[in-house]
Amino acid sequence: MADQHPIEGLMATAMESIRDMVDVNTIVGDAVQAPDGTVIIPISKVAFGFAAGGGEFNSCCASGDRREEDDESKGKFPFAGGSGGGVSINPVAFMVVGQDQIKLLPVNINSSLDRILDVMPELMRKASDGIKKKVTVRKERKQGDKAEDCEQEKEGD
């Protein structure tokens, strides 16, 4: 540890701070329950970034300070550095769970693909119901036609 360069210490401190901030609850927020039993879960987009830098410098104008000369003779120069970081959190959607269904409601309502994907299960259900009704009506018509044919044959006898 004694041979560690000061920039390594700066970077380690910055990374530890970011690690402390990273949590699954930052991306998928805490669930909120509505009075009707529906559960709403916020979902966010999170971006982290950091930078660290520094440098060693020597004194071009020695003032006669003995410590600087000792450092230079050993190959060590004074170090100057810094680090910084940032976090960006943007809400993306809300997941709504309840009433025997799950819906994803995007924050950006203009997102056509998200809207299509959200409406697709309902459209599929309606199409399936419509096809079942049509098949049922056709079967009833065929059975009705056969019954009429049988009645006409009986009347003709």
PDB file of C-alpha atoms in Angstrom:
ATOM      1  CA  MET A   1       0.000   0.000   0.000  1.00  0.00           C
ATOM      2  CA  ALA A   2       2.896   2.343   0.689  1.00  0.00           C
ATOM      3  CA  ASP A   3       3.995   2.137  -2.956  1.00  0.00           C
ATOM      4  CA  GLN A   4       0.517   3.022  -4.233  1.00  0.00           C
ATOM      5  CA  HIS A   5       0.427   6.057  -6.485  1.00  0.00           C
ATOM      6  CA  PRO A   6      -1.876   8.872  -5.280  1.00  0.00           C
ATOM      7  CA  ILE A   7      -4.030   8.675  -8.439  1.00  0.00           C
ATOM      8  CA  GLU A   8      -4.947   5.095  -7.519  1.00  0.00           C
ATOM      9  CA  GLY A   9      -6.278   6.325  -4.193  1.00  0.00           C
ATOM     10  CA  LEU A  10      -8.380   8.983  -5.941  1.00  0.00           C
ATOM     11  CA  MET A  11      -9.829   6.447  -8.368  1.00  0.00           C
ATOM     12  CA  ALA A  12     -10.541   3.919  -5.605  1.00  0.00           C
ATOM     13  CA  THR A  13     -12.391   6.559  -3.589  1.00  0.00           C
ATOM     14  CA  ALA A  14     -14.470   7.602  -6.605  1.00  0.00           C
ATOM     15  CA  MET A  15     -15.346   3.985  -7.471  1.00  0.00           C
ATOM     16  CA  GLU A  16     -16.346   3.204  -3.872  1.00  0.00           C
ATOM     17  CA  SER A  17     -18.634   6.240  -3.845  1.00  0.00           C
ATOM     18  CA  ILE A  18     -20.297   5.126  -7.092  1.00  0.00           C
ATOM     19  CA  ARG A  19     -20.659   1.561  -5.765  1.00  0.00           C
ATOM     20  CA  ASP A  20     -22.452   2.964  -2.711  1.00  0.00           C
ATOM     21  CA  MET A  21     -24.892   4.825  -4.980  1.00  0.00           C
ATOM     22  CA  VAL A  22     -25.627   1.866  -7.286  1.00  0.00           C
ATOM     23  CA  ASP A  23     -28.664   0.017  -6.017  1.00  0.00           C
ATOM     24  CA  VAL A  24     -31.383  -1.928  -7.794  1.00  0.00           C
ATOM     25  CA  ASN A  25     -33.945   0.378  -6.157  1.00  0.00           C
ATOM     26  CA  THR A  26     -32.429   3.252  -8.127  1.00  0.00           C
ATOM     27  CA  ILE A  27     -33.517   1.626 -11.399  1.00  0.00           C
ATOM     28  CA  VAL A  28     -36.638  -0.263 -10.328  1.00  0.00           C
ATOM     29  CA  GLY A  29     -38.166   1.958  -7.679  1.00  0.00           C
ATOM     30  CA  ASP A  30     -40.138   1.054  -4.588  1.00  0.00           C
ATOM     31  CA  ALA A  31     -43.612  -0.281  -5.323  1.00  0.00           C
ATOM     32  CA  VAL A  32     -46.596   1.889  -4.404  1.00  0.00           C
ATOM     33  CA  GLN A  33     -49.972   0.285  -3.728  1.00  0.00           C
ATOM     34  CA  ALA A  34     -53.116   2.155  -4.756  1.00  0.00           C
ATOM     35  CA  PRO A  35     -56.333   1.904  -2.695  1.00  0.00           C
ATOM     36  CA  ASP A  36     -57.895  -0.478  -5.268  1.00  0.00           C
ATOM     37  CA  GLY A  37     -55.017  -2.959  -4.826  1.00  0.00           C
ATOM     38  CA  THR A  38     -53.143  -1.977  -7.985  1.00  0.00           C
ATOM     39  CA  VAL A  39     -49.362  -1.867  -7.545  1.00  0.00           C
ATOM     40  CA  ILE A  40     -47.361   0.805  -9.392  1.00  0.00           C
ATOM     41  CA  ILE A  41     -43.610   0.305  -9.884  1.00  0.00           C
ATOM     42  CA  PRO A  42     -41.498   3.158 -11.293  1.00  0.00           C
ATOM     43  CA  ILE A  43     -38.692   2.235 -13.715  1.00  0.00           C
ATOM     44  CA  SER A  44     -35.821   4.639 -14.436  1.00  0.00           C
ATOM     45  CA  LYS A  45     -32.781   4.863 -16.675  1.00  0.00           C
ATOM     46  CA  VAL A  46     -29.638   5.523 -14.634  1.00  0.00           C
ATOM     47  CA  ALA A  47     -26.235   6.629 -15.952  1.00  0.00           C
ATOM     48  CA  PHE A  48     -23.105   7.039 -13.854  1.00  0.00           C
ATOM     49  CA  GLY A  49     -19.846   8.629 -14.852  1.00  0.00           C
ATOM     50  CA  PHE A  50     -16.655   9.669 -13.191  1.00  0.00           C
ATOM     51  CA  ALA A  51     -13.242  11.056 -13.999  1.00  0.00           C
ATOM     52  CA  ALA A  52      -9.994  11.230 -12.113  1.00  0.00           C
ATOM     53  CA  GLY A  53      -6.740  12.821 -13.042  1.00  0.00           C
ATOM     54  CA  GLY A  54      -3.608  14.282 -11.687  1.00  0.00           C
ATOM     55  CA  GLY A  55       0.046  14.849 -12.232  1.00  0.00           C
ATOM     56  CA  GLU A  56       3.385  15.190 -10.598  1.00  0.00           C
ATOM     57  CA  PHE A  57       5.302  18.418 -10.868  1.00  0.00           C
ATOM     58  CA  ASN A  58       8.662  19.711  -9.898  1.00  0.00           C
ATOM     59  CA  SER A  59       9.746  23.156  -8.872  1.00  0.00           C
ATOM     60  CA  CYS A  60      11.504  24.989 -11.658  1.00  0.00           C
ATOM     61  CA  CYS A  61      12.517  27.773  -9.300  1.00  0.00           C
ATOM     62  CA  ALA A  62      14.011  26.122  -6.248  1.00  0.00           C
ATOM     63  CA  SER A  63      13.744  28.337  -3.233  1.00  0.00           C
ATOM     64  CA  GLY A  64      16.375  26.451  -1.345  1.00  0.00           C
ATOM     65  CA  ASP A  65      13.854  24.222   0.401  1.00  0.00           C
ATOM     66  CA  ARG A  66      15.748  21.068   1.317  1.00  0.00           C
ATOM     67  CA  ARG A  67      12.643  18.762   1.255  1.00  0.00           C
ATOM     68  CA  GLU A  68      11.946  19.426  -2.444  1.00  0.00           C
ATOM     69  CA  GLU A  69      15.526  18.658  -3.348  1.00  0.00           C
ATOM     70  CA  ASP A  70      15.376  15.418  -1.355  1.00  0.00           C
ATOM     71  CA  ASP A  71      12.135  14.417  -3.129  1.00  0.00           C
ATOM     72  CA  GLU A  72      13.619  15.163  -6.554  1.00  0.00           C
ATOM     73  CA  SER A  73      16.745  13.174  -5.796  1.00  0.00           C
ATOM     74  CA  LYS A  74      14.616  10.157  -4.825  1.00  0.00           C
ATOM     75  CA  GLY A  75      12.538  10.447  -8.013  1.00  0.00           C
ATOM     76  CA  LYS A  76       9.384  11.645  -6.234  1.00  0.00           C
ATOM     77  CA  PHE A  77       7.640  14.877  -7.100  1.00  0.00           C
ATOM     78  CA  PRO A  78       4.700  16.536  -5.396  1.00  0.00           C
ATOM     79  CA  PHE A  79       1.344  15.229  -6.675  1.00  0.00           C
ATOM     80  CA  ALA A  80      -1.734  17.262  -7.565  1.00  0.00           C
ATOM     81  CA  GLY A  81      -4.978  15.607  -8.621  1.00  0.00           C
ATOM     82  CA  GLY A  82      -8.693  15.436  -8.346  1.00  0.00           C
ATOM     83  CA  SER A  83     -11.728  13.383  -9.184  1.00  0.00           C
ATOM     84  CA  GLY A  84     -15.392  13.954  -9.816  1.00  0.00           C
ATOM     85  CA  GLY A  85     -18.509  12.087 -10.751  1.00  0.00           C
ATOM     86  CA  GLY A  86     -22.067  12.484 -11.809  1.00  0.00           C
ATOM     87  CA  VAL A  87     -25.363  10.633 -11.897  1.00  0.00           C
ATOM     88  CA  SER A  88     -28.278  11.012 -14.299  1.00  0.00           C
ATOM     89  CA  ILE A  89     -31.652   9.480 -13.427  1.00  0.00           C
ATOM     90  CA  ASN A  90     -34.496   9.664 -15.967  1.00  0.00           C
ATOM     91  CA  PRO A  91     -37.919   8.084 -15.481  1.00  0.00           C
ATOM     92  CA  VAL A  92     -38.719   5.682 -18.323  1.00  0.00           C
ATOM     93  CA  ALA A  93     -41.996   3.956 -17.450  1.00  0.00           C
ATOM     94  CA  PHE A  94     -44.367   2.766 -14.778  1.00  0.00           C
ATOM     95  CA  MET A  95     -45.300  -0.896 -14.448  1.00  0.00           C
ATOM     96  CA  VAL A  96     -48.904  -1.253 -13.291  1.00  0.00           C
ATOM     97  CA  VAL A  97     -49.819  -4.640 -11.797  1.00  0.00           C
ATOM     98  CA  GLY A  98     -53.396  -5.390 -10.830  1.00  0.00           C
ATOM     99  CA  GLN A  99     -56.824  -6.566 -11.906  1.00  0.00           C
ATOM    100  CA  ASP A 100     -55.322  -9.752 -13.411  1.00  0.00           C
ATOM    101  CA  GLN A 101     -53.083  -7.841 -15.837  1.00  0.00           C
ATOM    102  CA  ILE A 102     -49.699  -6.159 -16.120  1.00  0.00           C
ATOM    103  CA  LYS A 103     -49.255  -2.957 -18.118  1.00  0.00           C
ATOM    104  CA  LEU A 104     -46.152  -0.954 -18.908  1.00  0.00           C
ATOM    105  CA  LEU A 105     -46.989   2.733 -19.190  1.00  0.00           C
ATOM    106  CA  PRO A 106     -44.126   4.662 -20.816  1.00  0.00           C
ATOM    107  CA  VAL A 107     -43.409   8.195 -19.659  1.00  0.00           C
ATOM    108  CA  ASN A 108     -42.815   9.307 -23.259  1.00  0.00           C
ATOM    109  CA  ILE A 109     -46.340   8.777 -24.567  1.00  0.00           C
ATOM    110  CA  ASN A 110     -45.251   9.519 -28.152  1.00  0.00           C
ATOM    111  CA  SER A 111     -43.325   6.278 -28.317  1.00  0.00           C
ATOM    112  CA  SER A 112     -45.345   4.429 -30.983  1.00  0.00           C
ATOM    113  CA  LEU A 113     -43.632   1.074 -30.536  1.00  0.00           C
ATOM    114  CA  ASP A 114     -44.302   1.075 -26.798  1.00  0.00           C
ATOM    115  CA  ARG A 115     -47.955   1.903 -27.384  1.00  0.00           C
ATOM    116  CA  ILE A 116     -48.296  -0.872 -29.977  1.00  0.00           C
ATOM    117  CA  LEU A 117     -46.715  -3.418 -27.646  1.00  0.00           C
ATOM    118  CA  ASP A 118     -48.977  -2.304 -24.824  1.00  0.00           C
ATOM    119  CA  VAL A 119     -52.161  -2.608 -26.926  1.00  0.00           C
ATOM    120  CA  MET A 120     -51.156  -5.876 -28.672  1.00  0.00           C
ATOM    121  CA  PRO A 121     -52.486  -8.320 -26.001  1.00  0.00           C
ATOM    122  CA  GLU A 122     -55.891  -6.591 -25.999  1.00  0.00           C
ATOM    123  CA  LEU A 123     -56.051  -6.679 -29.810  1.00  0.00           C
ATOM    124  CA  MET A 124     -55.138 -10.375 -29.840  1.00  0.00           C
ATOM    125  CA  ARG A 125     -57.876 -11.143 -27.292  1.00  0.00           C
ATOM    126  CA  LYS A 126     -60.483  -9.214 -29.306  1.00  0.00           C
ATOM    127  CA  ALA A 127     -59.427 -10.912 -32.563  1.00  0.00           C
ATOM    128  CA  SER A 128     -59.614 -14.330 -30.912  1.00  0.00           C
ATOM    129  CA  ASP A 129     -63.095 -13.578 -29.510  1.00  0.00           C
ATOM    130  CA  GLY A 130     -64.253 -12.357 -32.950  1.00  0.00           C
ATOM    131  CA  ILE A 131     -62.986 -15.488 -34.688  1.00  0.00           C
ATOM    132  CA  LYS A 132     -64.664 -17.735 -32.108  1.00  0.00           C
ATOM    133  CA  LYS A 133     -67.991 -15.921 -32.596  1.00  0.00           C
ATOM    134  CA  LYS A 134     -67.729 -16.198 -36.375  1.00  0.00           C
ATOM    135  CA  VAL A 135     -67.005 -19.942 -36.208  1.00  0.00           C
ATOM    136  CA  THR A 136     -69.911 -20.427 -33.784  1.00  0.00           C
ATOM    137  CA  VAL A 137     -72.312 -18.529 -36.086  1.00  0.00           C
ATOM    138  CA  ARG A 138     -71.239 -20.597 -39.108  1.00  0.00           C
ATOM    139  CA  LYS A 139     -71.758 -23.851 -37.196  1.00  0.00           C
ATOM    140  CA  GLU A 140     -75.207 -22.697 -36.112  1.00  0.00           C
ATOM    141  CA  ARG A 141     -76.122 -21.790 -39.704  1.00  0.00           C
ATOM    142  CA  LYS A 142     -74.984 -25.168 -41.019  1.00  0.00           C
ATOM    143  CA  GLN A 143     -76.929 -26.980 -38.315  1.00  0.00           C
ATOM    144  CA  GLY A 144     -79.960 -24.764 -39.050  1.00  0.00           C
ATOM    145  CA  ASP A 145     -79.708 -25.468 -42.773  1.00  0.00           C
ATOM    146  CA  LYS A 146     -79.553 -29.238 -42.132  1.00  0.00           C
ATOM    147  CA  ALA A 147     -82.564 -29.025 -39.838  1.00  0.00           C
ATOM    148  CA  GLU A 148     -84.548 -27.129 -42.529  1.00  0.00           C
ATOM    149  CA  ASP A 149     -83.561 -29.704 -45.147  1.00  0.00           C
ATOM    150  CA  CYS A 150     -84.776 -32.501 -42.886  1.00  0.00           C
ATOM    151  CA  GLU A 151     -88.078 -30.701 -42.250  1.00  0.00           C
ATOM    152  CA  GLN A 152     -88.603 -30.124 -45.997  1.00  0.00           C
ATOM    153  CA  GLU A 153     -87.946 -33.806 -46.723  1.00  0.00           C
ATOM    154  CA  LYS A 154     -90.486 -34.806 -44.044  1.00  0.00           C
ATOM    155  CA  GLU A 155     -93.064 -32.397 -45.478  1.00  0.00           C
ATOM    156  CA  GLY A 156     -92.454 -33.746 -48.987  1.00  0.00           C
ATOM    157  CA  ASP A 157     -93.196 -37.313 -47.942  1.00  0.00           C
TER     158      ASP A 157
END
